[in-house]
Amino acid sequence: MGSVQRHLPVAGVAGLAVGLLAVSAVHHATEIEHIDHVGGPLSAFLVDGIPAVALLAAGYWLHTADFESDNRWLVATWSAVGGTLFATITLLTIAVRKFEGRSVAEPVFPMLVYTGVGALAGFVAGVFYVRARRDAERASHASDAFAFVNDVLRHDIRNSLGIVRGQAELLATRTDDESVESRTETIREQTNEALDRIENANTIANTITDDATLEPVDLTAFAETAADRVAGAYRVTVRTGFPESAHVRANDALQTVVDNLVENAAEHNDADDPWVEVAVEPTADAVRLEIRDNGPGVDPDVLADADGGLDLVRTLVAHYDGDIEITDNEPRGTVFTVDLPRANTA
């Protein structure tokens, strides 16, 4: 039964093509008998036979195409509708001319041509429609799978990190060794940071897919958090310059932007006395985040690494309608500049 369902629409398209060829052959053969001339009818047969032959080839393509039965039926239906529509329009045109009293020479020939062209056009439109619908379904399935995996991973990793944090806190209360206490505090801080980033994963995904709601968020708070994290995790001097608050139109995923930029500045810094400056400066209609360092500067290798590591940052900034720029610092180092739309908090 499944095989029959797959072949019926193909047979329909091929049958339409063969029918058009048969009608054309009979019609032009009759013409030859009446006018006793071969050249004209034969030329006409070649013209109205081209769409029919092309439609026959399209039917064979549909037979070999990797389409499900319902999609084959859709393509065949579009082809039939296209042929019917073009034939109807042609027939109405002929009827109007007859109603007006004008002579209509050779009405069958244009009917055959336009019916074949319409069926072929409908077939092509049907194929494009089926492919677009299939791509949309695949995208929807991929999105659902991503959301499911994201939820599962966030849940499982969050639970595991929660256990690690609990054990670190328990260990810290049961030892007087300052080195052990320091290490457990580091474990606790890094675990808390990982948990924060896990909670941010869903917001990042929604932002990239334009499903997130943007609202006023305080860039100063995000910058302070990033500066504190880098100061505790890297052997660099972190200098800051922040206003009391600086609200931009974004969401919590902005923390990922700031974290990546500040960590990148610290990670690549190879100076003898490394430092990173993090500053936030409001302007009339924007807020500027500026991160300076005295690292190796913008050389090809660093740019290559940055292009890979900063893809997420650039994508998020673009979704916030912001701009990001990387320039040389003087006399040495790199400057990351991010301009974000200022939010109205009134």
Coordinates of C-alpha atoms in Angstrom, one line a residue:
M1 CA 0.0 0.0 0.0
G2 CA 2.8 2.4 0.8
S3 CA 4.5 1.7 -2.5
V4 CA 1.2 2.4 -4.3
Q5 CA 0.8 5.7 -2.4
R6 CA 4.3 6.7 -3.5
H7 CA 3.8 6.0 -7.1
L8 CA 0.2 7.3 -7.6
P9 CA 1.2 11.0 -7.7
V10 CA 4.1 10.2 -10.1
A11 CA 1.7 8.4 -12.3
G12 CA -0.6 11.4 -12.2
V13 CA 2.1 13.8 -13.4
A14 CA 3.3 11.4 -16.0
G15 CA -0.3 10.7 -17.1
L16 CA -1.0 14.4 -17.5
A17 CA 2.1 14.8 -19.7
V18 CA 1.2 11.8 -21.8
G19 CA -2.3 13.0 -22.1
L20 CA -1.1 16.4 -23.4
L21 CA 1.2 14.7 -25.9
A22 CA -1.6 12.4 -27.1
V23 CA -4.1 15.3 -27.6
S24 CA -1.4 17.3 -29.3
A25 CA -0.5 14.4 -31.7
V26 CA -4.2 13.7 -32.6
H27 CA -5.0 17.4 -33.1
H28 CA -2.0 18.1 -35.3
A29 CA -2.5 14.9 -37.3
T30 CA -6.1 16.0 -38.0
E31 CA -4.7 19.4 -39.1
I32 CA -2.4 17.6 -41.6
E33 CA -5.4 15.8 -43.1
H34 CA -7.4 19.0 -43.5
I35 CA -4.8 21.3 -44.8
D36 CA -2.6 18.7 -46.6
H37 CA 0.5 20.4 -45.2
V38 CA 3.1 18.9 -42.8
G39 CA 5.4 21.8 -41.9
G40 CA 3.0 24.0 -39.9
P41 CA 1.3 21.3 -37.8
L42 CA 4.7 19.6 -37.2
S43 CA 6.2 22.8 -36.0
A44 CA 3.2 23.4 -33.7
F45 CA 3.5 19.9 -32.4
L46 CA 7.1 20.5 -31.5
V47 CA 6.2 23.8 -29.6
D48 CA 3.3 22.4 -27.6
G49 CA 5.1 19.1 -27.1
I50 CA 8.1 20.7 -25.3
P51 CA 6.2 21.5 -22.0
A52 CA 4.6 18.1 -22.1
V53 CA 8.0 16.3 -22.5
A54 CA 9.5 18.5 -19.8
L55 CA 6.5 17.6 -17.5
L56 CA 7.1 13.9 -18.3
A57 CA 10.8 14.3 -17.3
A58 CA 9.6 16.1 -14.1
G59 CA 7.5 13.1 -13.3
Y60 CA 10.5 10.8 -13.6
W61 CA 12.4 13.2 -11.4
L62 CA 9.6 13.0 -8.8
H63 CA 9.8 9.2 -9.0
T64 CA 13.5 9.3 -8.0
A65 CA 13.3 12.2 -5.5
D66 CA 13.6 11.6 -1.8
F67 CA 10.1 12.8 -1.0
E68 CA 7.6 11.2 1.3
S69 CA 4.2 10.2 -0.1
D70 CA 2.4 13.3 1.2
N71 CA 5.0 15.6 -0.4
R72 CA 4.7 13.7 -3.7
W73 CA 1.0 14.3 -3.6
L74 CA 1.6 18.0 -2.9
V75 CA 3.9 18.4 -5.9
A76 CA 1.4 16.5 -8.1
T77 CA -1.5 18.6 -6.8
W78 CA 0.4 21.9 -7.5
S79 CA 1.2 20.7 -11.0
A80 CA -2.5 19.8 -11.7
V81 CA -3.7 23.1 -10.2
G82 CA -1.1 25.0 -12.3
G83 CA -2.2 23.3 -15.5
T84 CA -5.9 23.8 -14.7
L85 CA -5.4 27.5 -13.8
F86 CA -3.5 28.3 -17.0
A87 CA -6.0 26.3 -19.1
T88 CA -8.9 28.1 -17.5
I89 CA -7.4 31.5 -18.1
T90 CA -6.7 30.6 -21.8
L91 CA -10.3 29.2 -22.2
L92 CA -11.8 32.4 -20.7
T93 CA -9.7 34.5 -23.0
I94 CA -11.0 32.6 -26.0
A95 CA -14.5 32.8 -24.7
V96 CA -14.3 36.6 -24.3
R97 CA -13.0 36.9 -27.9
K98 CA -15.9 34.8 -29.2
F99 CA -18.4 36.7 -27.1
E100 CA -17.1 39.9 -28.7
G101 CA -17.6 38.4 -32.1
R102 CA -13.9 38.2 -33.0
S103 CA -12.6 35.2 -34.8
V104 CA -10.4 32.8 -32.9
A105 CA -7.9 30.9 -35.0
E106 CA -6.5 27.6 -33.8
P107 CA -7.8 27.7 -30.1
V108 CA -6.5 24.2 -29.3
F109 CA -2.8 25.1 -29.9
P110 CA -2.6 27.8 -27.2
M111 CA -4.7 25.7 -24.9
L112 CA -2.1 22.8 -25.2
V113 CA 0.8 25.2 -24.8
Y114 CA -0.5 27.1 -21.8
T115 CA -1.8 24.0 -20.0
G116 CA 1.6 22.3 -20.3
V117 CA 3.4 25.4 -19.2
G118 CA 1.0 25.9 -16.3
A119 CA 1.4 22.3 -15.2
L120 CA 5.2 22.6 -15.4
A121 CA 5.2 25.9 -13.4
G122 CA 3.0 24.3 -10.8
F123 CA 5.3 21.4 -10.5
V124 CA 8.3 23.6 -9.9
A125 CA 6.4 25.7 -7.4
G126 CA 5.3 22.6 -5.6
V127 CA 8.9 21.3 -5.4
F128 CA 10.0 24.6 -3.9
Y129 CA 7.1 24.6 -1.4
V130 CA 7.8 21.1 -0.3
R131 CA 11.5 21.8 0.2
A132 CA 10.8 25.0 2.1
R133 CA 8.3 23.2 4.3
R134 CA 10.7 20.3 4.9
D135 CA 13.5 22.7 5.9
A136 CA 11.1 24.5 8.3
E137 CA 10.2 21.2 9.9
R138 CA 13.8 20.2 10.2
A139 CA 14.6 23.6 11.8
S140 CA 11.7 23.2 14.2
H141 CA 12.9 19.7 15.2
A142 CA 16.5 20.9 15.6
S143 CA 15.2 23.8 17.8
D144 CA 13.2 21.4 19.9
A145 CA 16.2 19.1 20.3
F146 CA 18.4 21.9 21.2
A147 CA 16.0 23.2 23.8
F148 CA 15.6 19.7 25.3
V149 CA 19.4 19.0 25.4
N150 CA 19.9 22.5 26.9
D151 CA 17.4 21.9 29.6
V152 CA 18.8 18.4 30.4
L153 CA 22.4 19.6 30.5
R154 CA 21.6 22.7 32.6
H155 CA 19.7 20.5 35.1
D156 CA 22.4 17.8 35.3
I157 CA 25.4 20.1 35.4
R158 CA 23.7 22.4 37.9
N159 CA 23.0 19.5 40.2
S160 CA 26.6 18.2 39.9
L161 CA 28.1 21.6 40.6
G162 CA 25.7 22.0 43.6
I163 CA 27.1 18.8 45.1
V164 CA 30.7 20.1 44.5
R165 CA 29.9 23.4 46.2
G166 CA 28.3 21.7 49.1
Q167 CA 31.3 19.4 49.6
A168 CA 33.7 22.4 49.4
E169 CA 31.7 24.3 52.0
L170 CA 31.6 21.2 54.3
L171 CA 35.4 20.8 53.9
A172 CA 36.0 24.4 54.7
T173 CA 34.3 24.1 58.0
R174 CA 36.3 21.0 59.0
T175 CA 39.8 22.2 58.6
D176 CA 42.1 24.8 60.2
D177 CA 44.6 24.6 57.3
E178 CA 44.6 28.0 55.6
S179 CA 45.8 26.6 52.3
V180 CA 43.0 24.1 52.2
E181 CA 40.5 26.8 53.2
S182 CA 41.8 29.0 50.4
R183 CA 41.5 26.3 47.9
T184 CA 37.9 25.4 49.0
E185 CA 37.0 29.1 48.7
T186 CA 38.4 29.1 45.2
I187 CA 36.3 26.0 44.4
R188 CA 33.2 27.6 45.8
E189 CA 33.7 30.8 43.8
Q190 CA 34.4 29.0 40.6
T191 CA 31.4 26.8 41.2
N192 CA 29.2 29.8 41.8
E193 CA 30.5 31.4 38.6
A194 CA 29.8 28.2 36.6
L195 CA 26.3 28.0 38.0
D196 CA 25.7 31.7 37.0
R197 CA 26.8 31.0 33.5
I198 CA 24.6 27.9 33.2
E199 CA 21.6 29.9 34.3
N200 CA 22.6 32.4 31.6
A201 CA 22.7 29.8 28.8
N202 CA 19.0 29.9 28.1
T203 CA 19.1 33.7 27.9
I204 CA 21.9 33.6 25.5
A205 CA 20.1 31.1 23.2
N206 CA 16.9 33.2 23.3
T207 CA 18.9 36.4 22.5
I208 CA 20.6 34.8 19.5
T209 CA 17.2 33.5 18.1
D210 CA 15.5 36.9 18.7
D211 CA 13.2 35.4 21.3
A212 CA 14.5 37.4 24.2
T213 CA 12.9 40.5 25.7
L214 CA 15.4 43.3 26.0
E215 CA 15.1 45.6 29.0
P216 CA 17.2 48.1 31.0
V217 CA 20.1 46.4 32.7
D218 CA 23.0 48.0 34.6
L219 CA 26.2 47.7 32.6
T220 CA 28.2 48.9 35.6
A221 CA 27.0 45.9 37.7
F222 CA 28.1 43.5 35.0
A223 CA 31.5 45.2 34.6
E224 CA 32.1 45.1 38.3
T225 CA 31.3 41.4 38.5
A226 CA 33.6 40.6 35.5
A227 CA 36.5 42.7 37.0
D228 CA 36.2 41.0 40.4
R229 CA 36.3 37.6 38.7
V230 CA 39.3 38.3 36.7
A231 CA 41.2 39.9 39.6
G232 CA 40.6 36.7 41.6
A233 CA 41.4 34.2 38.8
Y234 CA 44.4 35.8 36.9
R235 CA 47.7 37.4 38.1
V236 CA 46.9 40.8 36.6
T237 CA 46.2 44.2 38.1
V238 CA 42.7 45.2 37.4
R239 CA 41.8 48.9 37.3
T240 CA 38.3 50.1 37.1
G241 CA 36.4 53.3 36.3
F242 CA 32.6 53.0 36.7
P243 CA 29.7 55.4 37.2
E244 CA 27.2 54.5 39.9
S245 CA 25.0 53.0 37.3
A246 CA 24.8 52.9 33.5
H247 CA 21.7 51.3 32.1
V248 CA 21.6 49.8 28.5
R249 CA 19.0 48.0 26.5
A250 CA 20.0 44.4 26.8
N251 CA 19.4 41.4 29.1
D252 CA 21.3 39.1 31.5
A253 CA 23.3 37.6 28.6
L254 CA 25.3 40.9 28.6
Q255 CA 27.3 39.4 31.5
T256 CA 28.7 36.9 29.0
V257 CA 29.8 39.7 26.7
V258 CA 31.7 41.5 29.5
D259 CA 33.1 38.4 31.0
N260 CA 34.6 37.2 27.7
L261 CA 36.1 40.6 26.9
V262 CA 37.7 41.1 30.3
E263 CA 38.9 37.5 30.5
N264 CA 40.4 37.7 27.0
A265 CA 42.3 40.8 28.0
A266 CA 43.8 39.0 31.0
E267 CA 44.4 35.6 29.5
H268 CA 46.5 36.9 26.6
N269 CA 48.5 39.4 28.7
D270 CA 52.2 38.4 28.7
A271 CA 53.6 41.7 30.1
D272 CA 56.0 41.6 33.1
D273 CA 53.6 43.7 35.0
P274 CA 50.2 42.9 33.4
W275 CA 47.2 45.1 33.9
V276 CA 43.7 45.4 32.6
E277 CA 41.5 48.5 32.7
V278 CA 37.8 48.2 32.7
A279 CA 35.8 51.4 32.3
V280 CA 32.1 52.3 31.6
E281 CA 31.2 55.7 30.2
P282 CA 27.7 56.9 29.5
T283 CA 27.1 59.3 26.6
A284 CA 24.1 61.1 25.2
D285 CA 22.4 58.1 23.5
A286 CA 24.8 55.2 24.3
V287 CA 27.0 53.6 27.0
R288 CA 30.6 52.7 26.2
L289 CA 32.4 49.8 27.7
E290 CA 36.1 50.1 27.2
I291 CA 38.7 47.4 28.2
R292 CA 42.4 48.2 27.8
D293 CA 45.4 45.9 28.5
N294 CA 49.1 46.0 28.1
G295 CA 49.3 42.6 26.5
P296 CA 50.8 41.6 23.1
G297 CA 48.6 43.9 21.1
V298 CA 46.7 43.2 17.9
D299 CA 48.9 40.8 15.9
P300 CA 47.6 38.3 13.4
D301 CA 47.7 35.4 15.8
V302 CA 45.8 37.2 18.5
L303 CA 43.2 38.4 15.9
A304 CA 42.8 34.8 14.7
D305 CA 42.1 33.6 18.2
A306 CA 39.8 36.5 18.9
D307 CA 37.8 35.9 15.8
G308 CA 37.0 32.4 17.1
G309 CA 36.6 33.3 20.7
L310 CA 34.6 36.5 20.2
D311 CA 32.0 35.2 17.8
L312 CA 29.5 34.9 20.6
V313 CA 30.3 38.3 21.9
R314 CA 29.9 39.9 18.5
T315 CA 26.7 38.1 17.8
L316 CA 25.2 39.2 21.1
V317 CA 26.3 42.8 20.7
A318 CA 24.7 42.8 17.2
H319 CA 21.4 41.6 18.7
Y320 CA 21.6 44.5 21.2
D321 CA 22.0 46.9 18.2
G322 CA 25.5 47.7 19.5
D323 CA 28.9 48.0 18.0
I324 CA 32.2 46.4 18.9
E325 CA 35.7 47.5 17.9
I326 CA 39.2 46.2 18.5
T327 CA 42.2 48.6 18.2
D328 CA 45.8 48.9 19.3
N329 CA 46.5 50.4 22.7
E330 CA 49.5 52.8 23.0
P331 CA 52.3 52.1 23.6
R332 CA 51.4 48.4 23.9
G333 CA 48.3 46.3 24.2
T334 CA 44.7 46.1 22.9
V335 CA 41.6 48.1 23.4
F336 CA 38.1 46.5 23.2
T337 CA 35.3 49.1 22.8
V338 CA 31.6 48.2 22.9
D339 CA 28.9 50.8 22.4
L340 CA 25.4 49.8 23.5
P341 CA 22.1 51.7 23.2
R342 CA 21.3 53.7 26.3
A343 CA 18.1 52.6 28.1
N344 CA 15.5 54.9 29.2
T345 CA 14.9 54.2 32.9
A346 CA 12.7 57.2 33.7

